[in-house]
Amino acid sequence: MSSTRAGSNRFLRLLHYARRYLPAAIIAVIMAAGVGLFDAFRVLLVGPIFDNVLHPGGIPHKKISLIPSEFGHFHLHLTLQQLVPSGLHNDWNMVAYALVISTLLKGICSYAGTYLASYAGFGTITDLRDDLYEIILRRSVSFFQKHTTGTLLSALVTDIERVQLAMSTVLSGFLQQFFTLVAMTALVIVLGGELAWILVIFIPLVFISMRRIGRGVRKSTRKGQDKLAEIQNILHETITGNRIVKAFNMESWELVRFRAAARRLLSANMRTVSTQSVSSPLMDLIGAVAIALLLKLGHIAINHHQMKPGQFMALIVALFKLYDPVRRFAVYYNNFQQAVGSSQAIFDFIDDEEHVVEKPDAVALTQFHDSIVLDHVGFHYSDEEGVKEALQDVDLTIRRGEVIALVGPSGAGKSTLVSLIPRFFDVTSGRVLIDGHDLRDVTLASLRHQIATVTQETILFNDTVRNNIAYGQPDVNHERILEAAKAALAHNFIEQMPDGYNTVIGEKGFRLSGGERQRLAIARAILKNAPILILDEATSALDAESESLVQTALANLMQDRTSIVIAHRLSTVRRADRIAVIEAGRITAIGSHEELLLTSPTYQKLYKLQFMNIEPTKVPDLPVSEAAE
């Protein structure tokens, strides 16, 4: 019951997205009703064709009844003479004219209804896809840590496509078939009289069967989508990490892993097909039994002169026409259930709790001019394994124009600390202040406008050099881009590229060396001209020559900026105004390079490991009792 209610709620939410396209949907419904009416009218012509046009003893100009009065239980008596121009009043002309005109009108209604229903369906799904992408794009970093790339891609592409099938193609076909069903049901009741009781038996049986099959389809579809997301995850990992796969000769291993996932997807898909395929033969069997029974009863009615042969033929054709939408409803219903199952992941992402929320009354942060303060800051991660403390009671003040470096062992909390400043995460205790404003009280856009970031993993896009440097500022003039590239020592190698600044650099900039990628990232940060700069291991993955060039570019970038630098290499941080040593989520020491050599055992250890065989500086041995807490 709960799964049925959840499916209904998701369907109502899908309909909510269709509100913008309500006029088109209403006209599509009217057109679909026209299709059903004109289709029923063409079936009515079967009687006159057999009883008048093809009857060897037909009487010319006789009134041709479409619904004879003796079978008109609703006192409706309709003749072709009422519908056909007077100049065409003979049996063949009237039937031919009515057949051609009704077919033409049905075709117009069918085309217009299909087009408008598809427009409403595709428009609805376009809006849903846009909203889903915007929601995913605006989620905090923790959202992307929780959900894999393949799962997100599966929701944005595959799940949306399944919903699109139901909301466009299936919807347009369903409307026409629904009104055809209504019209044919009414026609069978009018033409069949007492024989119409067969509908009372068989139609409920059809819909009960469809409902039971549809539930199974919905469950198996969701499992299939999960298996498809697993495949997309493997594809994303192996394609983006293809160099590592090749370097470790893991092609065979990854192929085995992919094939195993593909087999699981195949099994899930076959369960869906197995459930879905029952509907068509079941509908055929029910329809065959109903028509066989009707043929027996019709034979008796004709022999007792209770029904004309032409009228009975019209009834049989109406039943066949009635059976067709019933059979298609099973397919539509199964596709609809697939869409409902797929929409679960979509709405799960939309409803996912956001951890970094902007207050409705948030204020815009003005130009940074004073200090950044971390006041008794604590932060922890929560996952399936429990809570992991990343930062504990951190107090740190960074003054405007100051260069402060963060050092310490891996996993100490350095990257977590700098992630709190642009508010990628919210603190779990304490507060972070910029110029006295709690970050939770300012708008995210104004906060992040103040901050530029260069990280170890350089993020570049499969676009031109120019657009990568000008990312976030598409209208900036070319002269400023040149100045930024020159300051980042990137101009020379850019000029040597095939198309200069218009060269497309490939996915993640793979056509460039590590140092070249970093210098483009630095040029992008220089062009942003933000007063606060965060450097997170910006040179750790470079060789000595590249590091030298990047260090020079970074020096240009850091001029007149408040800089927070994370680095394992002490050569990178020695010129910082202050250095903070972080261990197990706490700042255990802070000071200049020379001060820390005298007061911090951890810093002294790092220094000895990197410089004991390079520089002759005398490093005093500190007793354990002097370690900073």
XYZ file of C-alpha atoms in Angstrom:
629
model
C 0.000 0.000 0.000
C 2.799 2.416 0.896
C 4.581 1.793 -2.434
C 1.319 2.452 -4.313
C 0.807 5.697 -2.383
C 4.410 6.737 -3.065
C 3.937 6.012 -6.779
C 0.771 8.140 -6.804
C 2.590 10.985 -5.074
C 5.392 10.894 -7.636
C 2.838 10.925 -10.457
C 1.130 13.965 -8.912
C 4.496 15.693 -8.703
C 5.075 14.966 -12.380
C 1.676 16.467 -13.177
C 2.662 19.535 -11.156
C 5.493 20.104 -13.624
C 2.938 19.965 -16.457
C 0.989 23.015 -15.216
C 2.803 25.363 -17.615
C 1.594 23.285 -20.546
C -2.024 22.979 -19.403
C -3.574 24.784 -22.455
C -1.770 22.455 -24.870
C -2.786 19.450 -22.760
C -6.456 20.505 -22.720
C -6.541 20.919 -26.499
C -4.772 17.544 -26.837
C -7.542 15.964 -24.741
C -10.210 17.531 -26.980
C -8.408 16.287 -30.084
C -8.084 12.808 -28.585
C -11.832 12.833 -27.892
C -12.354 13.720 -31.555
C -10.243 10.734 -32.598
C -12.435 8.433 -30.508
C -15.693 9.890 -31.846
C -14.675 9.764 -35.499
C -13.317 6.254 -35.055
C -16.653 5.167 -33.573
C -18.500 6.861 -36.433
C -16.486 4.889 -39.003
C -17.446 1.670 -37.221
C -21.107 2.682 -37.496
C -20.660 2.752 -41.267
C -20.003 -1.008 -41.287
C -23.746 -1.692 -40.880
C -24.864 0.388 -43.901
C -22.025 -1.065 -45.987
C -23.287 -4.620 -45.408
C -27.034 -3.928 -45.297
C -27.329 -1.268 -48.025
C -24.283 -0.798 -50.240
C -23.389 -4.497 -50.621
C -26.941 -5.894 -50.323
C -28.060 -7.115 -53.764
C -31.641 -6.030 -53.164
C -30.860 -2.656 -51.637
C -33.465 0.078 -52.117
C -32.035 3.312 -53.603
C -32.442 6.471 -51.554
C -33.692 4.526 -48.575
C -32.908 6.203 -45.292
C -29.770 4.594 -43.978
C -29.870 4.212 -40.184
C -26.639 4.285 -38.230
C -28.345 3.529 -34.912
C -31.689 1.785 -35.522
C -34.516 2.850 -33.246
C -35.197 -0.691 -32.101
C -31.681 -0.872 -30.656
C -31.459 2.739 -29.611
C -31.850 2.286 -25.895
C -31.041 5.944 -25.398
C -33.718 7.034 -27.903
C -31.026 8.158 -30.342
C -31.902 7.684 -34.005
C -29.146 8.729 -36.388
C -29.193 8.492 -40.203
C -26.598 9.327 -42.839
C -29.064 11.697 -44.531
C -28.688 14.000 -41.528
C -24.898 14.202 -42.032
C -24.349 14.101 -45.809
C -25.118 16.929 -48.287
C -28.441 16.416 -50.155
C -26.694 16.162 -53.545
C -25.013 12.888 -52.479
C -28.098 11.027 -51.275
C -27.596 7.561 -52.681
C -26.266 4.566 -50.794
C -22.729 4.437 -52.174
C -22.167 8.216 -52.261
C -23.363 8.748 -48.723
C -21.256 5.950 -47.229
C -18.159 6.907 -49.270
C -18.508 10.590 -48.411
C -19.012 9.869 -44.709
C -16.070 7.429 -44.645
C -13.614 9.835 -46.334
C -14.634 12.925 -44.329
C -14.620 11.098 -40.980
C -11.192 9.590 -41.748
C -9.840 13.019 -42.703
C -11.181 14.627 -39.526
C -9.854 11.748 -37.436
C -6.406 12.200 -39.012
C -6.410 15.947 -38.269
C -7.418 15.346 -34.661
C -4.855 12.556 -34.315
C -1.997 14.718 -35.645
C -2.913 17.781 -33.593
C -3.539 15.741 -30.445
C -0.287 13.796 -30.756
C 1.726 16.958 -31.412
C 0.242 18.915 -28.507
C 0.406 16.002 -26.057
C 4.032 15.386 -27.015
C 4.801 19.099 -26.636
C 3.285 19.074 -23.145
C 5.133 15.855 -22.266
C 8.530 16.893 -23.627
C 8.153 20.365 -22.114
C 7.328 18.892 -18.725
C 10.361 16.622 -18.811
C 12.610 19.445 -20.011
C 11.570 21.511 -16.991
C 12.081 18.522 -14.689
C 15.547 17.859 -16.133
C 16.468 21.542 -15.792
C 15.340 21.591 -12.156
C 17.150 18.360 -11.336
C 20.394 19.599 -12.904
C 20.132 22.940 -11.094
C 19.466 21.214 -7.775
C 22.412 18.831 -8.250
C 24.680 21.676 -9.380
C 23.840 23.785 -6.320
C 24.260 20.992 -3.779
C 27.051 21.232 -1.242
C 30.236 19.210 -1.537
C 28.901 16.597 0.907
C 26.183 15.687 -1.619
C 28.799 14.721 -4.202
C 30.717 12.753 -1.589
C 27.581 10.748 -0.854
C 26.471 10.048 -4.450
C 28.645 8.600 -7.186
C 28.968 10.243 -10.593
C 27.399 7.249 -12.342
C 24.325 7.392 -10.097
C 23.842 11.100 -10.811
C 24.302 10.580 -14.554
C 21.818 7.715 -14.483
C 19.189 9.992 -12.913
C 19.865 12.888 -15.279
C 19.912 10.797 -18.453
C 18.401 7.324 -18.193
C 15.758 7.898 -15.513
C 14.642 11.116 -17.174
C 14.347 9.328 -20.532
C 12.047 6.689 -19.071
C 9.823 9.333 -17.513
C 9.904 11.223 -20.802
C 8.569 8.146 -22.603
C 5.526 8.074 -20.330
C 4.924 11.822 -20.352
C 5.157 12.325 -24.117
C 4.877 9.335 -26.451
C 2.815 7.162 -24.118
C 0.655 10.086 -22.962
C -0.305 11.098 -26.501
C -1.128 7.512 -27.456
C -2.920 6.877 -24.173
C -5.288 9.839 -24.617
C -6.357 8.702 -28.065
C -6.780 5.103 -26.984
C -8.698 6.137 -23.869
C -11.290 8.098 -25.835
C -11.437 5.335 -28.441
C -12.191 2.931 -25.591
C -14.957 5.193 -24.249
C -16.506 5.692 -27.699
C -16.326 2.004 -28.577
C -17.756 0.980 -25.216
C -20.734 3.290 -25.774
C -21.113 1.941 -29.320
C -21.061 -1.682 -28.166
C -23.719 -0.899 -25.573
C -25.940 0.844 -28.159
C -25.464 -1.756 -30.888
C -25.261 -4.863 -28.751
C -28.161 -4.253 -26.424
C -28.382 -7.212 -24.074
C -25.183 -8.715 -25.491
C -23.185 -5.802 -23.985
C -23.180 -7.561 -20.593
C -20.039 -9.324 -21.783
C -18.156 -6.078 -21.113
C -19.164 -6.195 -17.459
C -17.361 -9.514 -17.104
C -14.209 -9.018 -19.132
C -13.133 -5.359 -18.782
C -12.708 -5.484 -14.952
C -10.714 -8.698 -15.395
C -8.420 -6.878 -17.839
C -7.771 -3.935 -15.546
C -7.129 -6.125 -12.496
C -4.550 -8.107 -14.492
C -2.902 -4.903 -15.732
C -2.598 -3.548 -12.189
C -0.936 -6.669 -10.838
C 1.520 -6.855 -13.753
C 2.293 -3.117 -13.498
C 3.371 -3.390 -9.858
C 5.889 -6.060 -10.782
C 7.182 -3.948 -13.670
C 7.704 -0.922 -11.417
C 9.764 -2.898 -8.891
C 11.890 -4.658 -11.497
C 12.476 -1.365 -13.366
C 13.910 0.317 -10.273
C 16.291 -2.598 -9.765
C 17.318 -2.394 -13.416
C 18.046 1.336 -13.097
C 20.237 0.665 -10.063
C 22.229 -1.913 -12.031
C 22.576 0.528 -14.924
C 23.926 3.158 -12.526
C 26.508 0.581 -11.385
C 27.673 0.144 -14.988
C 27.867 3.908 -15.482
C 30.018 4.186 -12.373
C 32.462 1.610 -13.742
C 32.539 3.370 -17.109
C 33.204 6.754 -15.530
C 36.000 5.415 -13.323
C 37.787 3.434 -16.018
C 37.469 6.060 -18.769
C 38.585 9.010 -16.634
C 41.247 6.852 -14.983
C 42.371 5.093 -18.145
C 46.054 5.926 -17.587
C 46.075 4.178 -14.211
C 44.221 1.196 -15.671
C 46.858 0.874 -18.391
C 49.791 1.566 -16.077
C 48.779 -1.315 -13.801
C 47.746 -3.656 -16.659
C 44.226 -3.846 -15.238
C 42.332 -3.962 -18.533
C 41.403 -7.628 -18.033
C 40.338 -7.051 -14.445
C 38.162 -4.058 -15.374
C 36.681 -6.038 -18.262
C 35.700 -8.847 -15.879
C 34.197 -6.305 -13.478
C 32.246 -4.621 -16.279
C 30.985 -7.940 -17.671
C 29.793 -9.027 -14.228
C 27.891 -5.750 -13.821
C 26.489 -6.112 -17.348
C 25.232 -9.611 -16.508
C 23.511 -8.258 -13.397
C 21.868 -5.589 -15.549
C 20.825 -8.257 -18.056
C 19.220 -10.324 -15.283
C 17.357 -7.288 -13.956
C 16.170 -6.326 -17.439
C 15.021 -9.859 -18.181
C 12.980 -9.868 -14.970
C 11.278 -6.714 -16.250
C 10.707 -8.271 -19.675
C 9.435 -11.487 -18.083
C 6.871 -9.569 -16.050
C 5.966 -7.217 -18.887
C 5.623 -9.894 -21.571
C 2.820 -11.662 -19.732
C 0.414 -8.793 -20.413
C 0.112 -9.092 -24.213
C -0.734 -12.822 -24.448
C -3.008 -12.479 -21.428
C -4.925 -9.634 -23.093
C -5.112 -11.695 -26.325
C -6.567 -14.648 -24.457
C -9.182 -12.569 -22.655
C -10.153 -10.830 -25.906
C -10.413 -14.117 -27.824
C -12.685 -15.654 -25.184
C -14.945 -12.570 -25.198
C -15.261 -12.466 -28.994
C -15.844 -16.245 -29.235
C -18.650 -15.944 -26.710
C -20.126 -12.975 -28.574
C -20.053 -14.848 -31.900
C -22.083 -17.654 -30.369
C -24.656 -15.248 -28.909
C -24.733 -13.163 -32.108
C -25.443 -16.231 -34.212
C -28.481 -16.951 -32.046
C -29.674 -13.306 -32.236
C -29.461 -13.216 -36.060
C -31.293 -16.525 -36.444
C -34.106 -15.152 -34.268
C -34.161 -11.903 -36.331
C -33.182 -9.880 -33.281
C -30.236 -8.307 -35.122
C -29.319 -7.615 -38.751
C -26.072 -9.095 -40.143
C -24.669 -5.655 -40.917
C -25.388 -4.449 -37.411
C -23.768 -7.550 -35.946
C -20.705 -6.980 -38.115
C -20.556 -3.408 -36.830
C -20.746 -4.790 -33.287
C -17.913 -7.243 -33.981
C -15.752 -4.475 -35.492
C -16.534 -2.253 -32.496
C -15.445 -5.045 -30.167
C -12.202 -5.497 -32.076
C -11.691 -1.736 -31.887
C -12.501 -1.893 -28.191
C -10.042 -4.716 -27.673
C -7.177 -2.792 -29.315
C -6.999 0.050 -26.745
C -7.487 -2.431 -23.903
C -4.502 -4.411 -25.166
C -2.448 -1.235 -25.600
C -3.380 -0.043 -22.142
C -1.367 -2.926 -20.758
C 1.713 -1.651 -22.609
C 1.048 1.961 -21.610
C 0.495 0.973 -18.015
C 3.723 -1.010 -17.920
C 5.648 1.924 -19.436
C 3.983 4.239 -16.965
C 5.037 2.005 -14.079
C 8.584 2.011 -15.450
C 8.462 5.811 -15.445
C 7.145 5.913 -11.880
C 9.925 3.551 -10.808
C 12.526 5.713 -12.550
C 11.117 8.915 -11.046
C 11.912 7.590 -7.577
C 15.624 8.341 -7.985
C 14.860 11.750 -9.529
C 12.693 12.891 -6.638
C 15.047 11.316 -4.095
C 17.786 13.643 -5.358
C 15.411 16.608 -5.417
C 14.276 15.874 -1.847
C 17.749 15.101 -0.517
C 18.460 17.190 2.559
C 20.787 20.095 1.818
C 23.440 20.690 4.482
C 24.564 24.135 3.334
C 21.468 26.332 3.166
C 21.418 30.058 2.474
C 19.205 32.010 4.856
C 16.285 33.907 3.304
C 17.550 37.142 4.883
C 21.235 36.552 4.072
C 23.194 39.742 3.394
C 25.688 40.353 0.596
C 29.286 40.400 1.780
C 31.127 43.552 0.766
C 34.769 43.711 -0.304
C 37.008 41.891 2.183
C 39.038 44.391 4.231
C 39.844 43.090 7.720
C 40.214 39.442 8.789
C 39.049 35.850 8.664
C 38.361 34.340 12.096
C 37.823 30.693 12.974
C 36.217 30.807 16.410
C 36.277 27.470 18.325
C 35.522 25.647 15.073
C 34.643 21.978 15.098
C 33.632 19.767 12.206
C 32.801 16.098 11.788
C 31.814 13.821 8.929
C 28.894 11.425 9.265
C 28.672 8.241 7.231
C 27.542 4.635 7.533
C 30.507 3.862 9.750
C 29.609 6.599 12.223
C 30.933 10.069 13.058
C 34.522 11.069 12.290
C 35.944 14.166 13.942
C 37.909 16.221 11.399
C 38.443 19.482 13.343
C 38.256 20.171 17.067
C 38.163 23.576 18.760
C 40.214 25.404 16.124
C 40.964 29.067 16.828
C 42.709 31.010 14.077
C 42.726 34.625 12.922
C 44.013 35.484 9.448
C 44.595 39.186 8.883
C 44.104 40.959 5.581
C 47.204 40.703 3.355
C 48.722 37.918 5.462
C 50.112 34.698 4.011
C 49.430 31.801 6.350
C 50.534 28.229 5.654
C 48.986 25.050 6.998
C 51.247 22.025 7.475
C 50.862 18.677 9.109
C 50.510 14.977 8.383
C 47.983 13.652 5.860
C 44.485 13.458 7.272
C 45.175 16.102 9.906
C 42.300 18.317 8.685
C 44.055 20.956 6.559
C 41.853 20.625 3.466
C 38.746 20.421 5.627
C 39.711 23.682 7.326
C 40.116 25.623 4.085
C 36.879 24.100 2.728
C 34.985 25.830 5.519
C 36.049 29.310 4.357
C 34.150 29.265 1.008
C 31.447 27.380 2.917
C 31.669 24.116 1.011
C 30.692 22.657 4.385
C 29.116 24.200 7.467
C 30.863 23.974 10.806
C 29.292 21.611 13.312
C 30.394 23.794 16.207
C 31.813 27.288 16.571
C 31.720 29.750 13.696
C 33.720 31.187 10.800
C 33.709 34.980 10.453
C 34.776 37.249 7.604
C 34.977 40.904 8.598
C 32.815 40.044 11.614
C 30.059 38.354 9.550
C 29.185 34.746 10.302
C 29.398 32.912 6.972
C 25.943 31.439 7.600
C 24.499 34.958 7.528
C 25.860 36.022 4.119
C 24.895 35.010 0.587
C 26.935 32.211 -0.935
C 27.486 34.132 -4.183
C 28.942 37.191 -2.421
C 31.127 34.996 -0.195
C 32.591 32.937 -3.039
C 33.105 36.066 -5.116
C 35.762 37.007 -2.545
C 37.706 33.735 -2.877
C 39.903 32.182 -5.583
C 41.151 28.604 -5.316
C 44.010 26.663 -6.890
C 44.157 22.980 -5.963
C 46.412 20.012 -6.610
C 43.754 18.464 -8.878
C 43.427 21.131 -11.538
C 39.906 21.284 -12.933
C 39.849 22.350 -16.574
C 37.096 21.910 -19.145
C 37.025 20.529 -22.670
C 36.984 24.020 -24.112
C 39.375 26.637 -25.456
C 42.274 28.029 -23.453
C 40.564 31.410 -23.463
C 37.297 30.091 -22.036
C 39.112 28.120 -19.339
C 40.984 31.211 -18.167
C 37.857 33.367 -18.387
C 35.653 30.775 -16.648
C 32.957 32.663 -14.756
C 33.673 35.844 -16.733
C 32.649 35.026 -20.340
C 32.450 38.698 -21.381
C 35.904 39.751 -20.177
C 38.049 41.443 -22.835
C 40.994 39.602 -24.390
C 43.583 42.064 -23.069
C 42.811 41.107 -19.468
C 43.095 37.424 -20.361
C 46.521 38.074 -21.892
C 47.647 39.940 -18.768
C 46.489 37.092 -16.520
C 48.225 34.487 -18.701
C 51.473 36.462 -18.712
C 51.383 36.895 -14.924
C 50.870 33.119 -14.624
C 53.812 32.455 -17.002
C 51.384 30.715 -19.372
C 51.396 33.086 -22.335
C 54.464 31.620 -24.057
C 53.309 27.996 -24.160
C 49.772 29.096 -25.114
C 51.138 31.013 -28.119
C 52.948 27.874 -29.267
C 49.719 25.840 -29.324
C 48.082 25.177 -32.745
C 45.317 27.789 -32.340
C 46.788 29.811 -29.512
C 44.114 30.945 -27.067
C 41.452 29.272 -29.224
C 43.001 25.799 -28.834
C 40.659 23.213 -27.308
C 42.620 21.526 -24.503
C 40.647 18.272 -24.179
C 38.823 16.736 -21.247
C 40.375 17.933 -17.961
C 43.173 19.512 -20.027
C 44.815 16.151 -20.748
C 46.599 17.627 -23.767
C 48.667 19.783 -21.419
C 51.424 18.922 -18.974
C 50.812 19.126 -15.239
C 52.685 22.413 -14.945
C 50.810 23.918 -17.892
C 47.476 22.927 -16.387
C 48.425 24.520 -13.082
C 49.512 27.750 -14.751
C 46.169 27.962 -16.566
C 44.418 27.490 -13.218
C 46.592 30.254 -11.745
C 45.768 32.531 -14.684
C 42.079 31.877 -14.021
C 42.546 32.831 -10.362
C 44.515 35.969 -11.302
C 41.745 37.033 -13.683
C 39.125 36.567 -10.971
C 41.129 39.023 -8.840
C 39.593 37.837 -5.561
C 41.072 39.282 -2.344
C 41.263 35.867 -0.621
C 43.339 33.066 -2.121
C 43.365 29.379 -1.158
C 46.214 27.182 -2.438
C 45.680 23.507 -1.666
C 48.777 21.466 -2.545
C 49.092 23.488 -5.758
C 52.644 22.272 -6.516
C 52.853 18.866 -4.864
C 52.387 16.841 -8.072
C 54.934 18.755 -10.187
C 58.521 18.081 -11.132
C 61.255 20.499 -10.071
C 61.255 22.558 -13.290
C 57.484 22.871 -13.417
C 57.350 23.652 -9.710
C 59.810 26.491 -10.175
C 57.652 28.066 -12.894
C 54.450 27.533 -10.923
C 56.036 28.967 -7.768
C 56.899 32.129 -9.687
C 53.352 32.284 -11.056
C 51.965 31.760 -7.565
C 54.122 34.565 -6.221
C 52.548 36.857 -8.823
C 49.106 35.595 -7.849
C 49.656 36.083 -4.100
C 50.679 39.723 -4.360
C 48.370 41.956 -2.279
C 46.119 39.034 -1.400
C 45.251 37.230 1.803
C 46.578 33.748 1.120
C 46.003 30.420 2.845
C 48.495 27.833 1.633
C 48.460 24.074 2.205
C 51.675 22.285 1.283
C 53.674 19.234 2.286
C 56.851 20.750 0.885
C 58.213 23.194 3.433
C 60.064 25.038 0.678
C 56.656 26.257 -0.426
C 55.674 27.676 2.960
C 58.901 28.967 4.458
C 58.217 32.495 3.243
C 54.742 32.587 4.816
C 54.093 35.209 7.486
C 52.879 32.467 9.832
C 52.748 28.700 9.690
C 50.087 26.677 11.528
C 50.849 23.069 12.413
C 47.723 20.909 12.391
C 47.582 17.480 13.989
C 44.491 15.297 14.475
C 42.167 18.205 13.753
C 43.843 20.668 16.152
C 46.324 23.514 15.727
C 49.225 22.426 17.912
C 51.631 25.240 17.044
C 51.714 28.493 15.080
C 54.480 30.914 14.249
C 57.196 31.698 11.729
C 59.506 29.112 10.230
C 62.298 29.942 12.658
C 59.969 29.935 15.685
C 58.469 26.572 14.826
C 61.906 25.002 14.440
C 62.384 25.836 18.116
C 58.903 25.114 19.495
C 57.188 22.381 17.457
C 58.453 18.785 17.413
C 56.148 17.979 14.506
C 57.456 20.843 12.392
C 61.017 19.980 13.376
C 60.397 16.399 12.233
C 58.984 17.568 8.893
C 61.961 19.875 8.440
C 64.507 17.148 9.186
C 62.833 14.749 6.753
C 63.009 17.259 3.911
C 66.135 19.318 4.565
C 68.546 17.401 6.813
C 70.651 16.392 3.789
C 70.282 19.722 1.964
C 70.819 22.606 4.366
C 73.323 22.801 7.210
C 70.897 24.632 9.532
C 71.327 23.487 13.127
C 68.026 22.076 14.391
C 67.815 21.711 18.175
C 66.399 18.524 19.646
C 63.381 19.299 21.797
C 62.363 17.230 24.813
C 58.941 15.645 24.495
C 57.639 17.757 27.382
C 58.073 20.922 25.303
C 55.687 19.758 22.596
C 52.931 22.232 21.927
C 49.507 21.046 22.900
